[in-house]
Amino acid sequence: MFDEKKEVNNIEKYLLFELGKELYAIELLEVKEVITPPETTPIPKCQPYVCGLMNLRGLVLTIVDLRKKLNITQGPITPENAVIIFDLKNRLVGGVVDSIVKVINLKKDAIKPVPDDNTTGHHLKGVIEHENTLCLLIDANKMFESVPQKKAA
Amino acid sequence: MDDLDKEFKQDFLTEAKELLDSTERSFLELEQQPDDSSLINNIFRFAHNLKGTSRAVGFGQIAELTHNAENLLLKLKQGEMKANERTVNALLSFNDKVKEMVEGLQQDLDKQFEIAGLVLELEQICSNKIETIENETSDGAEGTDSDSDSPEESELVDVAPPSELFEEHPESTPEASPIIDEVQLAVDYELAKNGRQNFDSDDHDFPKVAASADLAQSNKDDQVEINPDALKDLEELYGISKDAEVTAIVKADVKVEAKVDAHINAREENKILVKPAVANESTKVASKEPLKEKEKEKEKENGKEREDETIRVSLMRLEKLNDLVGELVILQSVAEQALLQSSNSKIARSLGKLCKDIQDLSMSLRMVQVGPTFQKLNRTVRDTSKLLNKKVELKIIGETTEIDKIVLEKLGDPLVHIIRNAVDHGVETPDVRLASGKNETGIVEVMAFHEGNFLVIQVTDDGKGIDPKKITQKAIEKGILSKSQTITDQQAVELVFHPGFSTKEQVSEVSGRGVGMDVVKTNIESLGGSVKIQSRPGVGSAIRMVLPLTLAIIDGMQVICGNQHLIIPRIQVHEVTKLDPARLTIMTGRTPYYRLRDEVIPVFNLSKDFSIPSKMEPEIALIVRTGKATYAVAINDVERQQQVVVKPPTTETLSTKGIMGTTILSNGSPALILDLLEIYKNKIAKESISSVKTAGAA
């Protein structure tokens, strides 16, 4: 039953954003909101890509610089940057990106699998073709899941 | 469908868990008052409910186990057996087992358990009794078979007629008592064997018979077969009516009795049998009276409960509510600033008051009474004292004191440790106690009360206390202290909290592995509380635990360290002092020392130790005193003290040791709550090793 439903409206929305000059995408359902970079309270003894804590209307959440986390660029955060608040399975977390591009509608089967070349991270869900360029679809849960594991190791 | 089924099961488990706590208490009371029939009836009703419900929701194993326990309880109920230590032990282990099963099932609804051993034991206890019946009745009977239907049938005998019938004939009890048991047994036997009773209903000396004369008369010379199913119905009817109003009980009693009498075959031959049988029932009636009173009281209580109805709410939703209220309060403080500027101070004040009320209320929702947790200690005291052949009484004071549910949950284990220690190390054996002029029975007292924003739990015993000399000696032997060190008696007593410390010569089954008190201290401190001990040799010891009422709000000290505002739990800071450079000794390669009055303590720089960039030299020292060490933590400034709403640490902060949680300051920016004890735990271990080494070298 549920499968049929999905067949009928298998069009989903994706948010495209830029990290450095690279284009990335995320399922819109995993995005709670997009904000301008907030003031953060630094967290001592944390990974360098963790910017700090912010107060999102009473909720304390961590802001992570995705450009640093994914080893793309190392630049400072400017007011032109944006912060995506990711709505993960059991928590919220903010990710700094260079800019938001747009929201697109896409059929699920238009997503191609990630080429298996042993270099891509496990946090990628697939590849989307958008206006003749390829962009990588990120699995937000997996991407942030790896944070504590890395630190523990 | 499946979900509904699961929901039923989970509901059943939650309820069963609560019931099990109260039955454990009842079992313990039963040991004290083996003749209290209302107690037995209560337990029996519970067991019966448990059996029925667990079978209905599909927990066959619980039902099977409970069925066996029920058989045993039935024997107790009928007075066939007396509650002794063995039966209570068996019942307690039954209680434990079911509790274990319930807890297991809450995790995994299809879990299977090993119950054969306990079932066997319960059966054995039951059948032991049946053997005795055999022996006692063997002269008059042609062999007995312990038929499984007998419990239900013997239920008949338990049916007591309305009490008023007997009140005029109290004298019948003493006369008849010597043969009561025999008759009772004979009756049981007859019932079990033949399914009928031979009674003389024409004996008008006895009111029971008189009351039922009409019925019995009509049945005269008739043999009535007792139908087991009908009896079961009776039993149920009887059980249900007890739950209902007292008047209904009386009615049911009359009904049941009528039916019983209908089964009575009127024959002239058995006069002796009837006499004591009736007498026996009158004794039962006597003990039944208080039950009815209790039932009435209960009814009144139920009435009250109905006035203030309760609903079950998941803790998660309460936490969500608290979060939201926390947000509201923060928003309110921002709004207040704006309103005050626009000279709308009245609105600002009302809003503030309303928010405070809402916050107080939402916090109070998480509060539960300490009573049930304290009651569980009865069991600990019983088991421990039995094992050690000591006589100990547990006194509980302040059962209605309320505390955050989560704090209370984490308090259970430390309390058990402390109580065990009090019974094992504190209270002396009866002969020693008598020799030192004390009452044979030792008293362990648990008391809970509020003190400001804290809950104090105090455990006192009137035992032998802690001998500071002995403990110092032991500490030197274990290398915890060096011989040259002199400590006060109080410091010596506090050595019991030192990890790896135990004065007991032999490691006993109960306590004495030297982990107990250390774990207690760690657990209490992890709750943001503190533990203190006081002891006077020969008089007793007292352990005092001070706990925050809730984990959701703590008394915090807002400090500045480098460029950051941080919150430190107030309870961790013993005092605040200005760092006087003249008293600071800086040594290369070592932690600097500071002279605080007559003490020399290490000074740690928080900005260095916690990697907080700082341009200024620290000016203020927070003095931290733990059971192991005293040290100063240097910071830049103390801003204020305030209550802060504790929010959980975010995933990214989890890996950093020493971050207890996060909060939002009044200016709206997030801040970290630091656990100084955690940050300096390792440093202190190193410091004390080096100081012991230097002391040893000297």
Short mmCIF file of C-alpha atoms in Angstrom, two decimals, chain A residues 41-46 50 53-55 57-62 64 91 93 144 147-148 151, chain B residues 327 330 564 609-612 647 650-653 655-656 659 662-664 668-672:
data_model
loop_
_atom_site.label_atom_id
_atom_site.label_comp_id
_atom_site.label_asym_id
_atom_site.label_seq_id
_atom_site.Cartn_x
_atom_site.Cartn_y
_atom_site.Cartn_z
CA THR A 41 29.78 30.05 22.08
CA PRO A 42 33.00 28.18 21.40
CA ILE A 43 33.39 24.71 22.86
CA PRO A 44 36.86 24.04 24.22
CA LYS A 45 38.66 20.83 23.35
CA CYS A 46 36.47 20.07 20.36
CA VAL A 50 32.95 22.60 15.46
CA LEU A 53 26.91 26.34 20.46
CA MET A 54 23.97 28.45 19.44
CA ASN A 55 20.64 29.22 20.99
CA ARG A 57 14.83 29.77 20.38
CA GLY A 58 15.70 28.04 23.60
CA LEU A 59 17.31 24.94 22.16
CA VAL A 60 21.05 24.62 22.45
CA LEU A 61 22.60 23.11 19.38
CA THR A 62 26.03 22.72 17.87
CA VAL A 64 29.55 22.66 12.53
CA ARG A 91 18.53 15.95 17.34
CA VAL A 93 22.50 20.35 14.35
CA PHE A 144 26.87 13.79 11.62
CA VAL A 147 31.42 12.98 14.43
CA PRO A 148 31.66 11.37 17.86
CA LYS A 151 36.71 11.80 18.07
CA GLU B 327 12.23 28.59 26.30
CA ILE B 330 14.08 32.93 28.41
CA GLN B 564 33.85 32.66 27.96
CA ASP B 609 43.40 23.09 31.45
CA PHE B 610 40.26 23.52 29.43
CA SER B 611 41.89 25.20 26.41
CA ILE B 612 40.01 28.45 26.71
CA LYS B 647 20.02 21.15 28.91
CA THR B 650 25.04 18.20 22.40
CA THR B 651 26.52 15.21 20.62
CA GLU B 652 29.58 17.21 19.62
CA THR B 653 30.37 18.12 23.23
CA SER B 655 33.50 13.56 23.82
CA THR B 656 34.88 16.46 25.84
CA ILE B 659 31.00 19.21 30.08
CA THR B 662 24.53 23.32 28.38
CA THR B 663 22.26 26.15 29.31
CA ILE B 664 21.12 29.49 28.05
CA GLY B 668 20.19 34.54 25.45
CA SER B 669 23.59 33.14 24.58
CA PRO B 670 24.33 29.50 25.20
CA ALA B 671 26.88 28.49 27.82
CA LEU B 672 28.58 25.33 28.96
#
